[in-house]
Amino acid sequence: MSSAPANLIDGRAIAAQIQRELAARVAALKQRGVVPGLAFIRVGEDAASKVYVGRKEKACAELGMVSETHVLPEKTSELELLALIGKLNSTAHIHGILVQAPLPKPIRESVVFSTVLPAKDVDGFHPVNVGKLMLGDDSGFKPCTPAGVVELLLRSGVKTEGAEVVVLGRGNIVGKPMAAMLCQKGRAANSTVTLCHSATRDIKAHCRRADIIVAAMGVAEFVKADMVKPGAVVMDVGVNRVPDATAKTGTKLVGDVAFAEVQPIAGKITPNPGGVGPMTIAMLLQNTVRAAEAFLKT
Ligand code: GUN
């Protein structure tokens, strides 16, 4: 039997550790009569969104939190969705609200995310929370996936202070907040960050000088061995469905990193699955527990 390579960052184990830490906070809240409550909203039948929300519901239940899922039909209007968010904003036992992206076309995500009360915005997508992140104000909620990457780096003993970090991808959910987090002053930050995207001239040259690469551009197995400096830390955020004739479904999921060729030269690397994914959920639970604690103080 071959054992796992020594340089793997075990996201499942680290997420489980965080969930054990959160369990104590949930128990303390319950003693004071508050059960953290999280509402999920899913619009339409996006297959990946169903899987993600299902996993998040399960994690809530395992931690003894309350969750409720509102599934709206594909044809739901923006106004109907905003009305539901408005209702949940004023529902006392709901401390966090998560509207799963992507949303069907005519609905504007920016309008939807701006409607969630900042105090219940456990996704960290409201402009107030985005602004706080940019300002280095820790009182806001940070987006779960990049927060999970930071936590993985921290708990794996990766030194970010002064490190050259290359973030691949400028999306609002991962790339942009990731860059903002790692360039802040402070714990698990203080990095020199380069944000690369589709118009970047020579991505390979940027990657090759990186001490840490965070791949979040959504291109299957984009990061190849010749783009990685030996010993660099490689964090793979990508989830891409690609054809696979050997699979029963005819497809398989791969990350943004060509894992088999990059793993042997990386200093540390996240497996995919089992790396960043479980941390997104752990950070969502953490944000919701924080929201419930803050609710108790109001
Ligand atoms: N879609 C992909 N990632 C996320 C996330 O972190 N939150 C929400 N709401 N939707 C997503």
PDB file of C-alpha atoms and ligand atoms in Angstrom:
ATOM      1  CA  MET A   1       0.000   0.000   0.000  1.00  0.00           C
ATOM      2  CA  SER A   2       1.431   3.413  -0.919  1.00  0.00           C
ATOM      3  CA  SER A   3       1.152   6.089   1.758  1.00  0.00           C
ATOM      4  CA  ALA A   4       0.191   9.716   1.077  1.00  0.00           C
ATOM      5  CA  PRO A   5       3.082  11.990   0.039  1.00  0.00           C
ATOM      6  CA  ALA A   6       4.581  13.861   2.998  1.00  0.00           C
ATOM      7  CA  ASN A   7       4.051  17.297   1.467  1.00  0.00           C
ATOM      8  CA  LEU A   8       0.237  17.142   1.347  1.00  0.00           C
ATOM      9  CA  ILE A   9      -1.787  19.787   3.200  1.00  0.00           C
ATOM     10  CA  ASP A  10      -4.647  17.738   4.613  1.00  0.00           C
ATOM     11  CA  GLY A  11      -7.656  20.030   4.339  1.00  0.00           C
ATOM     12  CA  ARG A  12     -10.046  17.413   5.699  1.00  0.00           C
ATOM     13  CA  ALA A  13      -8.040  16.959   8.905  1.00  0.00           C
ATOM     14  CA  ILE A  14      -7.572  20.707   9.426  1.00  0.00           C
ATOM     15  CA  ALA A  15     -11.276  21.404   8.761  1.00  0.00           C
ATOM     16  CA  ALA A  16     -12.210  18.654  11.248  1.00  0.00           C
ATOM     17  CA  GLN A  17      -9.938  20.282  13.839  1.00  0.00           C
ATOM     18  CA  ILE A  18     -11.630  23.667  13.296  1.00  0.00           C
ATOM     19  CA  GLN A  19     -15.055  22.026  13.590  1.00  0.00           C
ATOM     20  CA  ARG A  20     -14.023  20.489  16.928  1.00  0.00           C
ATOM     21  CA  GLU A  21     -12.992  23.954  18.122  1.00  0.00           C
ATOM     22  CA  LEU A  22     -16.312  25.388  16.945  1.00  0.00           C
ATOM     23  CA  ALA A  23     -18.282  22.657  18.740  1.00  0.00           C
ATOM     24  CA  ALA A  24     -17.206  24.150  22.079  1.00  0.00           C
ATOM     25  CA  ARG A  25     -18.445  27.590  21.005  1.00  0.00           C
ATOM     26  CA  VAL A  26     -21.754  26.140  19.788  1.00  0.00           C
ATOM     27  CA  ALA A  27     -22.181  24.394  23.165  1.00  0.00           C
ATOM     28  CA  ALA A  28     -21.498  27.692  24.998  1.00  0.00           C
ATOM     29  CA  LEU A  29     -24.089  29.462  22.838  1.00  0.00           C
ATOM     30  CA  LYS A  30     -26.655  26.735  23.517  1.00  0.00           C
ATOM     31  CA  GLN A  31     -26.121  27.143  27.244  1.00  0.00           C
ATOM     32  CA  ARG A  32     -27.156  30.736  26.769  1.00  0.00           C
ATOM     33  CA  GLY A  33     -30.235  29.736  24.765  1.00  0.00           C
ATOM     34  CA  VAL A  34     -28.937  30.434  21.254  1.00  0.00           C
ATOM     35  CA  VAL A  35     -28.572  27.812  18.523  1.00  0.00           C
ATOM     36  CA  PRO A  36     -26.652  29.210  15.521  1.00  0.00           C
ATOM     37  CA  GLY A  37     -29.009  29.272  12.537  1.00  0.00           C
ATOM     38  CA  LEU A  38     -28.033  29.406   8.882  1.00  0.00           C
ATOM     39  CA  ALA A  39     -30.394  29.861   5.932  1.00  0.00           C
ATOM     40  CA  PHE A  40     -29.418  28.631   2.477  1.00  0.00           C
ATOM     41  CA  ILE A  41     -31.057  29.924  -0.662  1.00  0.00           C
ATOM     42  CA  ARG A  42     -30.639  28.021  -3.890  1.00  0.00           C
ATOM     43  CA  VAL A  43     -32.231  29.202  -7.133  1.00  0.00           C
ATOM     44  CA  GLY A  44     -32.688  26.757 -10.013  1.00  0.00           C
ATOM     45  CA  GLU A  45     -31.191  23.321 -10.503  1.00  0.00           C
ATOM     46  CA  ASP A  46     -27.451  23.918 -10.939  1.00  0.00           C
ATOM     47  CA  ALA A  47     -25.990  20.460 -10.242  1.00  0.00           C
ATOM     48  CA  ALA A  48     -22.828  21.656  -8.504  1.00  0.00           C
ATOM     49  CA  SER A  49     -24.806  24.089  -6.298  1.00  0.00           C
ATOM     50  CA  LYS A  50     -27.032  21.216  -5.141  1.00  0.00           C
ATOM     51  CA  VAL A  51     -23.962  19.244  -4.075  1.00  0.00           C
ATOM     52  CA  TYR A  52     -22.333  22.219  -2.334  1.00  0.00           C
ATOM     53  CA  VAL A  53     -25.453  23.238  -0.415  1.00  0.00           C
ATOM     54  CA  GLY A  54     -26.040  19.604   0.550  1.00  0.00           C
ATOM     55  CA  ARG A  55     -22.532  19.401   2.030  1.00  0.00           C
ATOM     56  CA  LYS A  56     -22.989  22.655   3.923  1.00  0.00           C
ATOM     57  CA  GLU A  57     -26.351  21.487   5.359  1.00  0.00           C
ATOM     58  CA  LYS A  58     -24.734  18.255   6.546  1.00  0.00           C
ATOM     59  CA  ALA A  59     -21.872  20.128   8.209  1.00  0.00           C
ATOM     60  CA  CYS A  60     -24.351  22.393  10.052  1.00  0.00           C
ATOM     61  CA  ALA A  61     -26.234  19.366  11.357  1.00  0.00           C
ATOM     62  CA  GLU A  62     -23.015  17.652  12.484  1.00  0.00           C
ATOM     63  CA  LEU A  63     -22.091  20.723  14.508  1.00  0.00           C
ATOM     64  CA  GLY A  64     -25.546  20.934  16.100  1.00  0.00           C
ATOM     65  CA  MET A  65     -26.478  24.105  14.262  1.00  0.00           C
ATOM     66  CA  VAL A  66     -29.874  24.767  12.711  1.00  0.00           C
ATOM     67  CA  SER A  67     -30.144  25.224   8.968  1.00  0.00           C
ATOM     68  CA  GLU A  68     -33.010  25.723   6.574  1.00  0.00           C
ATOM     69  CA  THR A  69     -32.812  25.581   2.799  1.00  0.00           C
ATOM     70  CA  HIS A  70     -35.037  27.603   0.515  1.00  0.00           C
ATOM     71  CA  VAL A  71     -35.099  26.203  -3.009  1.00  0.00           C
ATOM     72  CA  LEU A  72     -36.587  28.606  -5.537  1.00  0.00           C
ATOM     73  CA  PRO A  73     -37.500  27.770  -9.146  1.00  0.00           C
ATOM     74  CA  GLU A  74     -35.216  28.776 -12.028  1.00  0.00           C
ATOM     75  CA  LYS A  75     -37.741  31.408 -13.161  1.00  0.00           C
ATOM     76  CA  THR A  76     -37.785  33.232  -9.802  1.00  0.00           C
ATOM     77  CA  SER A  77     -37.615  36.998 -10.263  1.00  0.00           C
ATOM     78  CA  GLU A  78     -34.969  39.119  -8.611  1.00  0.00           C
ATOM     79  CA  LEU A  79     -37.718  40.856  -6.640  1.00  0.00           C
ATOM     80  CA  GLU A  80     -39.035  37.558  -5.240  1.00  0.00           C
ATOM     81  CA  LEU A  81     -35.535  36.576  -4.195  1.00  0.00           C
ATOM     82  CA  LEU A  82     -34.952  39.953  -2.545  1.00  0.00           C
ATOM     83  CA  ALA A  83     -38.246  39.584  -0.673  1.00  0.00           C
ATOM     84  CA  LEU A  84     -37.145  36.239   0.771  1.00  0.00           C
ATOM     85  CA  ILE A  85     -33.781  37.711   1.820  1.00  0.00           C
ATOM     86  CA  GLY A  86     -35.634  40.607   3.446  1.00  0.00           C
ATOM     87  CA  LYS A  87     -37.724  38.172   5.454  1.00  0.00           C
ATOM     88  CA  LEU A  88     -34.671  36.207   6.583  1.00  0.00           C
ATOM     89  CA  ASN A  89     -32.871  39.456   7.461  1.00  0.00           C
ATOM     90  CA  SER A  90     -35.527  40.028  10.112  1.00  0.00           C
ATOM     91  CA  THR A  91     -35.873  36.412  11.303  1.00  0.00           C
ATOM     92  CA  ALA A  92     -34.351  36.275  14.793  1.00  0.00           C
ATOM     93  CA  HIS A  93     -33.258  32.623  14.831  1.00  0.00           C
ATOM     94  CA  ILE A  94     -31.396  32.985  11.508  1.00  0.00           C
ATOM     95  CA  HIS A  95     -27.914  34.388  12.133  1.00  0.00           C
ATOM     96  CA  GLY A  96     -26.438  33.759   8.697  1.00  0.00           C
ATOM     97  CA  ILE A  97     -27.780  33.838   5.133  1.00  0.00           C
ATOM     98  CA  LEU A  98     -26.065  32.219   2.157  1.00  0.00           C
ATOM     99  CA  VAL A  99     -27.334  32.667  -1.385  1.00  0.00           C
ATOM    100  CA  GLN A 100     -25.549  30.026  -3.434  1.00  0.00           C
ATOM    101  CA  ALA A 101     -23.896  31.324  -6.602  1.00  0.00           C
ATOM    102  CA  PRO A 102     -24.194  31.123  -9.576  1.00  0.00           C
ATOM    103  CA  LEU A 103     -27.700  32.567  -9.870  1.00  0.00           C
ATOM    104  CA  PRO A 104     -29.827  32.247 -13.035  1.00  0.00           C
ATOM    105  CA  LYS A 105     -29.024  34.890 -15.636  1.00  0.00           C
ATOM    106  CA  PRO A 106     -31.407  37.814 -15.235  1.00  0.00           C
ATOM    107  CA  ILE A 107     -30.789  37.953 -11.476  1.00  0.00           C
ATOM    108  CA  ARG A 108     -27.996  40.364 -10.562  1.00  0.00           C
ATOM    109  CA  GLU A 109     -25.702  38.793  -7.984  1.00  0.00           C
ATOM    110  CA  SER A 110     -24.393  42.180  -6.892  1.00  0.00           C
ATOM    111  CA  VAL A 111     -27.921  43.326  -5.997  1.00  0.00           C
ATOM    112  CA  VAL A 112     -28.683  40.074  -4.204  1.00  0.00           C
ATOM    113  CA  PHE A 113     -25.477  40.054  -2.150  1.00  0.00           C
ATOM    114  CA  SER A 114     -26.007  43.729  -1.212  1.00  0.00           C
ATOM    115  CA  THR A 115     -29.456  42.894   0.180  1.00  0.00           C
ATOM    116  CA  VAL A 116     -28.240  40.417   2.794  1.00  0.00           C
ATOM    117  CA  LEU A 117     -27.784  42.254   6.089  1.00  0.00           C
ATOM    118  CA  PRO A 118     -23.999  42.727   6.605  1.00  0.00           C
ATOM    119  CA  ALA A 119     -24.356  41.197  10.107  1.00  0.00           C
ATOM    120  CA  LYS A 120     -25.840  38.028   8.538  1.00  0.00           C
ATOM    121  CA  ASP A 121     -23.545  37.997   5.488  1.00  0.00           C
ATOM    122  CA  VAL A 122     -21.552  34.889   6.430  1.00  0.00           C
ATOM    123  CA  ASP A 123     -20.339  34.652   2.812  1.00  0.00           C
ATOM    124  CA  GLY A 124     -18.562  38.002   3.149  1.00  0.00           C
ATOM    125  CA  PHE A 125     -19.941  39.242  -0.175  1.00  0.00           C
ATOM    126  CA  HIS A 126     -21.783  42.396   0.983  1.00  0.00           C
ATOM    127  CA  PRO A 127     -19.959  45.603  -0.048  1.00  0.00           C
ATOM    128  CA  VAL A 128     -19.626  46.584   3.629  1.00  0.00           C
ATOM    129  CA  ASN A 129     -17.774  43.346   4.388  1.00  0.00           C
ATOM    130  CA  VAL A 130     -15.734  43.592   1.174  1.00  0.00           C
ATOM    131  CA  GLY A 131     -14.800  47.147   2.186  1.00  0.00           C
ATOM    132  CA  LYS A 132     -13.813  46.080   5.691  1.00  0.00           C
ATOM    133  CA  LEU A 133     -11.591  43.371   4.213  1.00  0.00           C
ATOM    134  CA  MET A 134      -9.828  45.929   2.024  1.00  0.00           C
ATOM    135  CA  LEU A 135      -9.371  48.217   5.027  1.00  0.00           C
ATOM    136  CA  GLY A 136      -7.943  45.438   7.191  1.00  0.00           C
ATOM    137  CA  ASP A 137     -10.912  45.779   9.582  1.00  0.00           C
ATOM    138  CA  ASP A 138     -11.418  42.329  11.106  1.00  0.00           C
ATOM    139  CA  SER A 139     -14.914  43.109  12.394  1.00  0.00           C
ATOM    140  CA  GLY A 140     -16.453  42.057   9.053  1.00  0.00           C
ATOM    141  CA  PHE A 141     -16.991  38.621   7.575  1.00  0.00           C
ATOM    142  CA  LYS A 142     -14.365  37.332   5.168  1.00  0.00           C
ATOM    143  CA  PRO A 143     -15.264  35.157   2.147  1.00  0.00           C
ATOM    144  CA  CYS A 144     -15.018  31.505   3.141  1.00  0.00           C
ATOM    145  CA  THR A 145     -12.781  30.034   0.442  1.00  0.00           C
ATOM    146  CA  PRO A 146      -9.892  32.530   0.637  1.00  0.00           C
ATOM    147  CA  ALA A 147     -10.240  32.584   4.447  1.00  0.00           C
ATOM    148  CA  GLY A 148      -9.896  28.791   4.314  1.00  0.00           C
ATOM    149  CA  VAL A 149      -6.715  29.070   2.242  1.00  0.00           C
ATOM    150  CA  VAL A 150      -5.208  31.477   4.802  1.00  0.00           C
ATOM    151  CA  GLU A 151      -6.141  29.130   7.644  1.00  0.00           C
ATOM    152  CA  LEU A 152      -4.557  26.172   5.807  1.00  0.00           C
ATOM    153  CA  LEU A 153      -1.320  28.133   5.335  1.00  0.00           C
ATOM    154  CA  LEU A 154      -1.320  29.185   8.980  1.00  0.00           C
ATOM    155  CA  ARG A 155      -2.009  25.728  10.391  1.00  0.00           C
ATOM    156  CA  SER A 156       0.490  24.081   8.032  1.00  0.00           C
ATOM    157  CA  GLY A 157       3.296  26.329   9.248  1.00  0.00           C
ATOM    158  CA  VAL A 158       3.746  28.129   5.920  1.00  0.00           C
ATOM    159  CA  LYS A 159       5.464  31.470   6.396  1.00  0.00           C
ATOM    160  CA  THR A 160       3.587  34.156   4.490  1.00  0.00           C
ATOM    161  CA  GLU A 161       5.525  37.112   5.915  1.00  0.00           C
ATOM    162  CA  GLY A 162       7.510  38.604   3.028  1.00  0.00           C
ATOM    163  CA  ALA A 163       6.580  35.714   0.744  1.00  0.00           C
ATOM    164  CA  GLU A 164       6.029  36.229  -2.964  1.00  0.00           C
ATOM    165  CA  VAL A 165       2.454  35.086  -3.543  1.00  0.00           C
ATOM    166  CA  VAL A 166       0.914  34.686  -6.972  1.00  0.00           C
ATOM    167  CA  VAL A 167      -2.887  34.487  -7.039  1.00  0.00           C
ATOM    168  CA  LEU A 168      -4.292  33.168 -10.310  1.00  0.00           C
ATOM    169  CA  GLY A 169      -7.796  34.478 -11.006  1.00  0.00           C
ATOM    170  CA  ARG A 170      -9.550  37.748 -10.158  1.00  0.00           C
ATOM    171  CA  GLY A 171     -13.036  36.529  -9.274  1.00  0.00           C
ATOM    172  CA  ASN A 172     -14.988  38.232  -6.502  1.00  0.00           C
ATOM    173  CA  ILE A 173     -15.438  34.962  -4.576  1.00  0.00           C
ATOM    174  CA  VAL A 174     -11.779  33.882  -4.391  1.00  0.00           C
ATOM    175  CA  GLY A 175      -9.084  35.727  -6.374  1.00  0.00           C
ATOM    176  CA  LYS A 176      -9.709  39.338  -5.371  1.00  0.00           C
ATOM    177  CA  PRO A 177     -10.417  38.712  -1.663  1.00  0.00           C
ATOM    178  CA  MET A 178      -7.482  36.259  -1.546  1.00  0.00           C
ATOM    179  CA  ALA A 179      -5.099  38.946  -2.757  1.00  0.00           C
ATOM    180  CA  ALA A 180      -6.598  41.471  -0.318  1.00  0.00           C
ATOM    181  CA  MET A 181      -6.170  39.098   2.643  1.00  0.00           C
ATOM    182  CA  LEU A 182      -2.563  38.144   1.964  1.00  0.00           C
ATOM    183  CA  CYS A 183      -1.333  41.694   1.435  1.00  0.00           C
ATOM    184  CA  GLN A 184      -2.705  42.930   4.796  1.00  0.00           C
ATOM    185  CA  LYS A 185      -0.447  43.593   7.720  1.00  0.00           C
ATOM    186  CA  GLY A 186      -0.648  40.877  10.334  1.00  0.00           C
ATOM    187  CA  ARG A 187      -0.977  37.218  11.080  1.00  0.00           C
ATOM    188  CA  ALA A 188      -0.841  34.846   8.111  1.00  0.00           C
ATOM    189  CA  ALA A 189      -0.435  37.784   5.752  1.00  0.00           C
ATOM    190  CA  ASN A 190       2.268  40.401   5.035  1.00  0.00           C
ATOM    191  CA  SER A 191       2.941  38.865   1.639  1.00  0.00           C
ATOM    192  CA  THR A 192       3.932  40.528  -1.618  1.00  0.00           C
ATOM    193  CA  VAL A 193       0.974  39.653  -3.808  1.00  0.00           C
ATOM    194  CA  THR A 194       0.727  39.483  -7.591  1.00  0.00           C
ATOM    195  CA  LEU A 195      -2.772  38.970  -8.965  1.00  0.00           C
ATOM    196  CA  CYS A 196      -2.663  37.319 -12.390  1.00  0.00           C
ATOM    197  CA  HIS A 197      -5.631  37.021 -14.743  1.00  0.00           C
ATOM    198  CA  SER A 198      -6.605  36.379 -18.349  1.00  0.00           C
ATOM    199  CA  ALA A 199      -4.852  39.542 -19.577  1.00  0.00           C
ATOM    200  CA  THR A 200      -1.593  38.898 -17.720  1.00  0.00           C
ATOM    201  CA  ARG A 201       1.251  38.793 -20.262  1.00  0.00           C
ATOM    202  CA  ASP A 202       3.499  36.044 -18.918  1.00  0.00           C
ATOM    203  CA  ILE A 203       1.763  34.053 -16.196  1.00  0.00           C
ATOM    204  CA  LYS A 204       4.479  31.398 -16.231  1.00  0.00           C
ATOM    205  CA  ALA A 205       7.190  33.932 -15.380  1.00  0.00           C
ATOM    206  CA  HIS A 206       5.120  35.251 -12.439  1.00  0.00           C
ATOM    207  CA  CYS A 207       4.419  31.736 -11.168  1.00  0.00           C
ATOM    208  CA  ARG A 208       8.029  30.636 -11.409  1.00  0.00           C
ATOM    209  CA  ARG A 209       9.187  33.225  -8.894  1.00  0.00           C
ATOM    210  CA  ALA A 210       6.322  32.578  -6.452  1.00  0.00           C
ATOM    211  CA  ASP A 211       6.904  31.110  -2.983  1.00  0.00           C
ATOM    212  CA  ILE A 212       3.152  30.467  -2.781  1.00  0.00           C
ATOM    213  CA  ILE A 213       0.738  29.965  -5.696  1.00  0.00           C
ATOM    214  CA  VAL A 214      -3.024  30.096  -5.168  1.00  0.00           C
ATOM    215  CA  ALA A 215      -4.732  28.732  -8.274  1.00  0.00           C
ATOM    216  CA  ALA A 216      -8.307  29.980  -8.566  1.00  0.00           C
ATOM    217  CA  MET A 217      -8.921  30.776 -12.206  1.00  0.00           C
ATOM    218  CA  GLY A 218     -11.119  27.811 -13.077  1.00  0.00           C
ATOM    219  CA  VAL A 219      -8.979  26.280 -15.829  1.00  0.00           C
ATOM    220  CA  ALA A 220      -8.484  22.527 -15.524  1.00  0.00           C
ATOM    221  CA  GLU A 221      -4.889  21.552 -14.612  1.00  0.00           C
ATOM    222  CA  PHE A 222      -3.515  24.935 -15.710  1.00  0.00           C
ATOM    223  CA  VAL A 223      -0.559  24.997 -13.306  1.00  0.00           C
ATOM    224  CA  LYS A 224       2.093  22.652 -14.705  1.00  0.00           C
ATOM    225  CA  ALA A 225       5.394  21.533 -13.178  1.00  0.00           C
ATOM    226  CA  ASP A 226       7.453  23.959 -15.279  1.00  0.00           C
ATOM    227  CA  MET A 227       5.494  26.888 -13.782  1.00  0.00           C
ATOM    228  CA  VAL A 228       6.398  26.034 -10.188  1.00  0.00           C
ATOM    229  CA  LYS A 229       9.615  26.893  -8.360  1.00  0.00           C
ATOM    230  CA  PRO A 230      10.901  23.789  -6.551  1.00  0.00           C
ATOM    231  CA  GLY A 231       9.780  23.939  -2.922  1.00  0.00           C
ATOM    232  CA  ALA A 232       6.935  26.391  -3.570  1.00  0.00           C
ATOM    233  CA  VAL A 233       3.601  25.983  -1.759  1.00  0.00           C
ATOM    234  CA  VAL A 234       0.716  25.286  -4.149  1.00  0.00           C
ATOM    235  CA  MET A 235      -2.903  25.834  -3.104  1.00  0.00           C
ATOM    236  CA  ASP A 236      -5.497  24.505  -5.567  1.00  0.00           C
ATOM    237  CA  VAL A 237      -8.936  26.125  -5.369  1.00  0.00           C
ATOM    238  CA  GLY A 238     -10.190  24.880  -8.748  1.00  0.00           C
ATOM    239  CA  VAL A 239     -13.120  22.545  -9.312  1.00  0.00           C
ATOM    240  CA  ASN A 240     -13.432  21.709 -13.011  1.00  0.00           C
ATOM    241  CA  ARG A 241     -15.502  18.986 -14.614  1.00  0.00           C
ATOM    242  CA  VAL A 242     -13.670  17.411 -17.570  1.00  0.00           C
ATOM    243  CA  PRO A 243     -14.408  14.467 -19.880  1.00  0.00           C
ATOM    244  CA  ASP A 244     -13.105  11.077 -18.698  1.00  0.00           C
ATOM    245  CA  ALA A 245     -13.855   8.040 -20.845  1.00  0.00           C
ATOM    246  CA  THR A 246     -12.844   5.684 -18.004  1.00  0.00           C
ATOM    247  CA  ALA A 247     -15.394   7.124 -15.543  1.00  0.00           C
ATOM    248  CA  LYS A 248     -18.934   5.725 -15.272  1.00  0.00           C
ATOM    249  CA  THR A 249     -20.388   9.232 -15.646  1.00  0.00           C
ATOM    250  CA  GLY A 250     -18.048  10.062 -18.536  1.00  0.00           C
ATOM    251  CA  THR A 251     -16.599  12.992 -16.570  1.00  0.00           C
ATOM    252  CA  LYS A 252     -14.371  13.657 -13.579  1.00  0.00           C
ATOM    253  CA  LEU A 253     -13.436  16.606 -11.393  1.00  0.00           C
ATOM    254  CA  VAL A 254      -9.961  18.095 -11.497  1.00  0.00           C
ATOM    255  CA  GLY A 255      -8.406  21.184  -9.956  1.00  0.00           C
ATOM    256  CA  ASP A 256      -6.539  24.114 -11.500  1.00  0.00           C
ATOM    257  CA  VAL A 257      -3.244  22.334 -10.781  1.00  0.00           C
ATOM    258  CA  ALA A 258      -1.812  19.358 -12.687  1.00  0.00           C
ATOM    259  CA  PHE A 259      -1.399  17.565  -9.378  1.00  0.00           C
ATOM    260  CA  ALA A 260       0.544  14.457 -10.489  1.00  0.00           C
ATOM    261  CA  GLU A 261       3.396  16.454 -12.014  1.00  0.00           C
ATOM    262  CA  VAL A 262       3.404  19.386  -9.549  1.00  0.00           C
ATOM    263  CA  GLN A 263       3.217  17.403  -6.281  1.00  0.00           C
ATOM    264  CA  PRO A 264       6.761  15.965  -6.489  1.00  0.00           C
ATOM    265  CA  ILE A 265       8.384  19.407  -6.802  1.00  0.00           C
ATOM    266  CA  ALA A 266       6.120  21.400  -4.477  1.00  0.00           C
ATOM    267  CA  GLY A 267       7.197  22.144  -0.902  1.00  0.00           C
ATOM    268  CA  LYS A 268       3.601  21.689   0.183  1.00  0.00           C
ATOM    269  CA  ILE A 269       0.468  21.193  -1.887  1.00  0.00           C
ATOM    270  CA  THR A 270      -3.259  20.784  -1.330  1.00  0.00           C
ATOM    271  CA  PRO A 271      -4.805  17.608  -2.710  1.00  0.00           C
ATOM    272  CA  ASN A 272      -7.962  18.128  -4.712  1.00  0.00           C
ATOM    273  CA  PRO A 273     -10.434  16.982  -3.461  1.00  0.00           C
ATOM    274  CA  GLY A 274      -9.578  17.070   0.240  1.00  0.00           C
ATOM    275  CA  GLY A 275      -7.668  20.353   0.310  1.00  0.00           C
ATOM    276  CA  VAL A 276      -9.341  23.749   0.092  1.00  0.00           C
ATOM    277  CA  GLY A 277     -12.920  22.433  -0.334  1.00  0.00           C
ATOM    278  CA  PRO A 278     -13.516  21.238   3.253  1.00  0.00           C
ATOM    279  CA  MET A 279     -12.056  24.513   4.534  1.00  0.00           C
ATOM    280  CA  THR A 280     -14.686  26.589   2.707  1.00  0.00           C
ATOM    281  CA  ILE A 281     -17.307  24.779   4.772  1.00  0.00           C
ATOM    282  CA  ALA A 282     -15.342  25.090   8.028  1.00  0.00           C
ATOM    283  CA  MET A 283     -15.021  28.860   7.490  1.00  0.00           C
ATOM    284  CA  LEU A 284     -18.735  29.155   6.751  1.00  0.00           C
ATOM    285  CA  LEU A 285     -19.506  27.413  10.046  1.00  0.00           C
ATOM    286  CA  GLN A 286     -17.017  29.680  11.825  1.00  0.00           C
ATOM    287  CA  ASN A 287     -18.594  32.825  10.355  1.00  0.00           C
ATOM    288  CA  THR A 288     -22.048  31.619  11.386  1.00  0.00           C
ATOM    289  CA  VAL A 289     -20.941  30.880  14.952  1.00  0.00           C
ATOM    290  CA  ARG A 290     -19.422  34.377  15.059  1.00  0.00           C
ATOM    291  CA  ALA A 291     -22.676  35.878  13.751  1.00  0.00           C
ATOM    292  CA  ALA A 292     -24.624  34.055  16.480  1.00  0.00           C
ATOM    293  CA  GLU A 293     -22.168  35.212  19.172  1.00  0.00           C
ATOM    294  CA  ALA A 294     -22.500  38.789  17.953  1.00  0.00           C
ATOM    295  CA  PHE A 295     -26.304  38.444  17.963  1.00  0.00           C
ATOM    296  CA  LEU A 296     -26.156  37.468  21.634  1.00  0.00           C
ATOM    297  CA  LYS A 297     -24.238  40.657  22.404  1.00  0.00           C
ATOM    298  CA  THR A 298     -26.802  42.937  20.729  1.00  0.00           C
TER     299      THR A 298
HETATM  300  N1  GUN B   1     -20.426  29.519  -5.253  1.00  0.00           N
HETATM  301  C1  GUN B   1     -19.140  29.092  -5.280  1.00  0.00           C
HETATM  302  N2  GUN B   1     -18.536  29.369  -4.114  1.00  0.00           N
HETATM  303  C2  GUN B   1     -19.444  29.987  -3.332  1.00  0.00           C
HETATM  304  C3  GUN B   1     -19.401  30.509  -2.002  1.00  0.00           C
HETATM  305  O1  GUN B   1     -18.392  30.487  -1.289  1.00  0.00           O
HETATM  306  N3  GUN B   1     -20.574  31.057  -1.556  1.00  0.00           N
HETATM  307  C4  GUN B   1     -21.687  31.129  -2.327  1.00  0.00           C
HETATM  308  N4  GUN B   1     -22.766  31.704  -1.811  1.00  0.00           N
HETATM  309  N5  GUN B   1     -21.746  30.660  -3.558  1.00  0.00           N
HETATM  310  C5  GUN B   1     -20.638  30.087  -4.056  1.00  0.00           C
END
